[in-house]
Coordinates of C-alpha atoms in Angstrom, one line a residue:
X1 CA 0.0 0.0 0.0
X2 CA 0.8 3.8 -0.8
X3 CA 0.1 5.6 2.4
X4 CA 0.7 9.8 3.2
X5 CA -0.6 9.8 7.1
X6 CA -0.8 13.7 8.4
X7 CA -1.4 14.2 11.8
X8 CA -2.5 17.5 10.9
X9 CA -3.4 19.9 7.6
X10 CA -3.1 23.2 9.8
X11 CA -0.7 24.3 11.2
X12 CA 0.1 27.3 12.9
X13 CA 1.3 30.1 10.7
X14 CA 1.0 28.6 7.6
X15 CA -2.1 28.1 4.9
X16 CA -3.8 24.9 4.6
X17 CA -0.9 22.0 3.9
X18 CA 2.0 24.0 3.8
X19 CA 3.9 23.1 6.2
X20 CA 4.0 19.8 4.8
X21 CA 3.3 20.8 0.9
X22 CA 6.8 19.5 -0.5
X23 CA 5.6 15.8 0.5
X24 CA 2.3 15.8 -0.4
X25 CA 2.6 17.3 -4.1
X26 CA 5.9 14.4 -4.5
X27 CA 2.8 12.4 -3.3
X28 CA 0.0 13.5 -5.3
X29 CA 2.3 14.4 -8.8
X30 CA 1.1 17.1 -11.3
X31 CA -1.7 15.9 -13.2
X32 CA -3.1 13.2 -10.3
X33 CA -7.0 13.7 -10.4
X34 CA -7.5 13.3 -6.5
X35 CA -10.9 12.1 -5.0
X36 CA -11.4 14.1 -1.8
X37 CA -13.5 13.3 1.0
X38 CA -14.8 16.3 2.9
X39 CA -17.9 14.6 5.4
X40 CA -16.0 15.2 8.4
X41 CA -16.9 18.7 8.1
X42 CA -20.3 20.0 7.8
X43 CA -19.9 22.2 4.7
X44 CA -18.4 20.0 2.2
X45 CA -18.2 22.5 -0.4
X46 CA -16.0 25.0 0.9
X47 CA -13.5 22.1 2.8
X48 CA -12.8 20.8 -0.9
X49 CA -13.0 24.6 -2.4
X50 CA -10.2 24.8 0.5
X51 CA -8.2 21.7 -0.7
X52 CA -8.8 22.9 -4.2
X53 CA -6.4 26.3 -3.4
X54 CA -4.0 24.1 -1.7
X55 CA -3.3 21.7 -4.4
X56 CA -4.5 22.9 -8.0
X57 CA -1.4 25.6 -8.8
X58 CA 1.0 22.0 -7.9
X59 CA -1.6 20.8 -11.3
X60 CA -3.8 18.0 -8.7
X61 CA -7.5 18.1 -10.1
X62 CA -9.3 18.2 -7.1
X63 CA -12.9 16.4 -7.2
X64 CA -15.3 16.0 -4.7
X65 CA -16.7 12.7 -3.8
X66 CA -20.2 14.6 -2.5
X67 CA -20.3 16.5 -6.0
X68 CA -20.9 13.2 -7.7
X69 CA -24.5 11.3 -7.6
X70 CA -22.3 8.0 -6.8
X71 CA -19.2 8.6 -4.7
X72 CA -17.7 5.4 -5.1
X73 CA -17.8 6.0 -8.8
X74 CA -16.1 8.9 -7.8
X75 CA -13.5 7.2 -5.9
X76 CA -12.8 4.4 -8.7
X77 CA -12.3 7.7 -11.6
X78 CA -9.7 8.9 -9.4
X79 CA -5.3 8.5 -9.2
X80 CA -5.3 8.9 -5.6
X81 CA -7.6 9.8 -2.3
X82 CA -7.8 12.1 0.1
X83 CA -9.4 11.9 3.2
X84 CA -9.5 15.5 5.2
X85 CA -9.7 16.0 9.3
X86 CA -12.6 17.2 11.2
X87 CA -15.1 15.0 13.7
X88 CA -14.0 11.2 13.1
X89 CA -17.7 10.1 14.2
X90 CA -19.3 12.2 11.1
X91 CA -16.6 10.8 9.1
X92 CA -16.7 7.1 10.0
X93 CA -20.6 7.2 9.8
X94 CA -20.4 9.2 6.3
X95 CA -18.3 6.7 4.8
X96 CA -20.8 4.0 6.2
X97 CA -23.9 5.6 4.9
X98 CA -21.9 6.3 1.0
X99 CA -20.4 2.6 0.9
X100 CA -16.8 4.2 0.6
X101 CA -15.5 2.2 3.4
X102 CA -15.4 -1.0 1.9
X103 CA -14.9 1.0 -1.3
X104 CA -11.7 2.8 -0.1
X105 CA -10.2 -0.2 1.8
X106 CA -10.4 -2.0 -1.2
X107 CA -9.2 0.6 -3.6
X108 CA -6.5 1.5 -1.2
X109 CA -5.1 -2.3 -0.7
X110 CA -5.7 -2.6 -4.7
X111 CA -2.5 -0.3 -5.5
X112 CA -4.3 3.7 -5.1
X113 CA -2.7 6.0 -3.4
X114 CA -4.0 7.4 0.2
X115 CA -3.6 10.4 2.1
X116 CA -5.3 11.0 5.3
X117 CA -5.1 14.1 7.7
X118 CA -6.1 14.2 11.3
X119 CA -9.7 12.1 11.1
X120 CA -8.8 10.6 7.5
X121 CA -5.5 9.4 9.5
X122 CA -7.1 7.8 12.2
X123 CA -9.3 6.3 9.7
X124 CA -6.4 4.1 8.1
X125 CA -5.9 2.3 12.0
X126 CA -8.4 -0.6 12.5
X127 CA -10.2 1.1 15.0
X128 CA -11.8 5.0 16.1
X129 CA -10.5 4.0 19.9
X130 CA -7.7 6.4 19.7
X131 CA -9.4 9.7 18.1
X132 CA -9.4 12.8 20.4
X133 CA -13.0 13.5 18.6
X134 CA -16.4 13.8 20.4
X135 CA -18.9 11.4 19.6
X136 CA -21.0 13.9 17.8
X137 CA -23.1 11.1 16.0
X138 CA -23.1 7.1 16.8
X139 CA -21.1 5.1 13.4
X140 CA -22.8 2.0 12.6
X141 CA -19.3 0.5 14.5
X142 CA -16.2 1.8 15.6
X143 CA -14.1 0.1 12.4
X144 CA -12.2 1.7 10.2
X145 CA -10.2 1.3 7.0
X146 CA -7.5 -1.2 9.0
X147 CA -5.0 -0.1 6.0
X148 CA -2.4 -0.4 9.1
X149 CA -2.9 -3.2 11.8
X150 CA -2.3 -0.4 14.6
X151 CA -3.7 2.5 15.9
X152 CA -2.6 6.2 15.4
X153 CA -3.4 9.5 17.7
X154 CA -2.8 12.3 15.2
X155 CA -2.2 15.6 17.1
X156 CA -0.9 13.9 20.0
X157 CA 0.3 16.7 23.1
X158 CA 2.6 15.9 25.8
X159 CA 1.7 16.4 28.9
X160 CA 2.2 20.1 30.5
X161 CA 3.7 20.1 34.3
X162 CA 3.2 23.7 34.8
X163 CA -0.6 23.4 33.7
X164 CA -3.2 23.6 36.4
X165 CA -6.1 21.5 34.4
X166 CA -6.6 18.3 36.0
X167 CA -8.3 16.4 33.4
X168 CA -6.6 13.5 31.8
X169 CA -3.3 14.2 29.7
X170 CA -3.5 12.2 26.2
X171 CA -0.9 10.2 27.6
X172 CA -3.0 9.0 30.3
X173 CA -5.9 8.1 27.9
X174 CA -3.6 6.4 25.4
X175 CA -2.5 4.3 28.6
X176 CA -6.0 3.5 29.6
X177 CA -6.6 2.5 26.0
X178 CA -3.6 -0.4 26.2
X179 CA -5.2 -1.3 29.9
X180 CA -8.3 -2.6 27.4
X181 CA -6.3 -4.0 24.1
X182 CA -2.9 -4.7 23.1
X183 CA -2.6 -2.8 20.4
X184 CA 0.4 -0.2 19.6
X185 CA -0.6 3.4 19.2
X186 CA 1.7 5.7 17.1
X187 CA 1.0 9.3 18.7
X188 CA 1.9 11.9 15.5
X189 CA 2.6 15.3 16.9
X190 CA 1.2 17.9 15.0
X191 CA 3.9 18.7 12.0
X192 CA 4.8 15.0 11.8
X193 CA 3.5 12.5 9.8
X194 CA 3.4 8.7 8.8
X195 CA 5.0 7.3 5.5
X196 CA 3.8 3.8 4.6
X197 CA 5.2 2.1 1.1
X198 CA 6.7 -0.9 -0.6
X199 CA 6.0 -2.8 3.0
X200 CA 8.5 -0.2 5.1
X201 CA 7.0 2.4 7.3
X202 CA 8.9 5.3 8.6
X203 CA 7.9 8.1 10.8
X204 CA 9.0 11.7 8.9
X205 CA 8.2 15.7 9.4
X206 CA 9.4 18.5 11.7
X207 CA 8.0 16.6 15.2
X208 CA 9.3 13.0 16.6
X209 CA 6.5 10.5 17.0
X210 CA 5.9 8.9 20.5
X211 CA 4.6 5.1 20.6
X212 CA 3.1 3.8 22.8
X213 CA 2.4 -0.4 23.4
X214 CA 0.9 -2.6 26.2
X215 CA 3.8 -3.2 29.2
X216 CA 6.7 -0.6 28.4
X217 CA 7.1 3.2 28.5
X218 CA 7.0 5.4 25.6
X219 CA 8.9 5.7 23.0
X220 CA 10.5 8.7 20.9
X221 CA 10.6 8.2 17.4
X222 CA 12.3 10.7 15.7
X223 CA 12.1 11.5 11.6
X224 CA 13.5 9.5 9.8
X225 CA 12.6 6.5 12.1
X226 CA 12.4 2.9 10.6
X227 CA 9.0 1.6 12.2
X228 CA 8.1 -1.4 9.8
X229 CA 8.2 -3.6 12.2
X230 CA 4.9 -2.1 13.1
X231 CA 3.0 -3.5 9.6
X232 CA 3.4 -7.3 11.5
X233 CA 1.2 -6.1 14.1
X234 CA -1.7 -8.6 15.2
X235 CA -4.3 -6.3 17.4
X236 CA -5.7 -8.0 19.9
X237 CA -8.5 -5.6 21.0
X238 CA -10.7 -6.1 24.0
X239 CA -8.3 -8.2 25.8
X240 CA -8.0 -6.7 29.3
X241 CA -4.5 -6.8 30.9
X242 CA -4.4 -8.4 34.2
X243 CA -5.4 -6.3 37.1
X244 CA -2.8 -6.4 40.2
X245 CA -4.7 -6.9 43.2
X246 CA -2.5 -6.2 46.8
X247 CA -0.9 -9.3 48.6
X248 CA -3.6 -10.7 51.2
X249 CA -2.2 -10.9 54.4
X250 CA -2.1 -14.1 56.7

C-alpha cells in the first residue's frame, strides 16, 4: 500500500498543507485527479474549495466525492484519495452511509494512493479507539479502514507540568486504551506525519513520533525513524490486561 498519514493539515502560521506541501505534491504528482473526501466537516463544499487552493497551482484536479450522484464511482475515476480532518464520528458514519469504506479499503489495498489528515489518519488504523473526537453522532461500528494493523493518535500533546487543568493528559488516555487492548498506538505530533510504502513504514516531518504499546514506557521516534516492524502487528483488541490486586495478608 501507498500511504501519506498527516497528523494535521493546519498548522500554525502557515495556509492549509504548507507546512507539509513538498511531501504531499511528490505524493500527489502534477496531473493526479484526486478524490477528496470532505464529510467530516459540515460544509463539504468550501473544505474541498479549500483543498482545491491548496493543491490545483502544484496541477492536482481536485474532485469532490459529495459533487458526484455516486461517490464510489467517484472514488474508482480517481489517481489517488484524500481523506481530510474534522469530527472522526461524522466521518466514519459518512463513509458507512456512501459505501466508501469498503470501497476505499479495497481501492487502497488494490495499488491507489492514500492520504489522510487528522480524522482521515485515524481512519487508516483498525479502529476510532484512539481519536481525540467527540462522539457527535453514533457510526454503525467503531471500524475503520484497517490499512495499518495499529492505531494512530494524530495531534498527539505531551503532557504540560506547569498546567493547572486536572483532566486527563492524552498520555494517560492512550494508557487506559492499552489497559483494554494490546494494540500499539503511534502518537503523531502535529507537524509529523506517517509514510507507509513498498512494505516499510517510517515516521517523517518537523516533530518525533511517540509510541506507545501494552507493558513498556514510551517511545520517541524521531524522523526519519524505521517503524516497519509495526505493519506485523496482530491487534488484539478487547483483551484486558491483568489487574494487580494487593498481597492478602495471613
Amino acid at each position: 500500500m501507498n500511504l501519506l498519514l498527516l497528523s494535521n493539515s493546519t498548522q500554525h502560521g502557515c495556509g492549509y498543507l504548507e507546512h507539509a506541501l513538498d511531501t504531499v505534491t511528490a505524493f500527489l504528482p502534477g496531473g493526479a485527479r484526486l478524490a477528496f473526501v470532505p464529510y467530516a466537516l459540515a460544509d463539504h463544499d468550501t473544505y474541498t474549495a479549500r483543498v482545491r487552493g491548496a493543491l490545483e497551482p502544484a496541477g492536482i484536479a481536485v474532485h469532490g466525492v459529495h459533487e458526484h450522484t455516486d461517490p464510489v464511482a467517484a472514488l474508482a475515476a480517481a489517481d489517488a484519495v484524500f481523506i481530510g480532518g474534522g469530527n472522526s464520528f461524522r466521518l466514519l458514519s459518512a463513509l458507512h452511509r456512501t459505501g466508501l469504506r469498503e470501497a476505499v479499503a479495497g481501492a487502497v489495498r488494490g495499488g491507489l494512493p492514500y492520504m489522510g489528515a487528522s480524522a482521515g489518519t485515524n481512519m487508516a488504523a483498525p479502529t476510532l479507539r484512539t481519536t481525540n473526537d467527540m462522539p457527535i453522532v453514533q457510526p454503525p461500528s467503531f471500524e475503520t479502514l484497517g490499512l495499518v494493523p495499529f492505531q494512530i493518535n494524530p495531534h498527539y500533546l505531551d503532557p504540560d507540568p506547569a498546567s493547572t487543568h486536572k483532566g486527563e493528559t492524552r498520555e494517560e488516555r492512550l494508557t487506559e486504551f492499552l489497559e483494554e487492548n494490546d494494540v500499539p498506538v503511534l502518537g503523531l505530533r502535529e507537524g509529523s506525519w506517517l509514510r507507509v510504502g513498498g512494505g516499510a513504514a517510517r515516521v517523517e516531518g518537523a516533530r518525533p513520533a511517540r509510541l506507545f504499546t501494552r507493558g513498556a514506557a514510551p517511545r520517541e521516534l524521531p524522523a526519519g525513524t524505521d517503524v516497519s516492524y509495526l505493519l506485523t502487528t496482530e491487534p488484539r483488541f478487547d483483551a484486558p490486561a491483568r489487574r494487580r490486586h494487593p498481597a492478602r495478608g495471613r
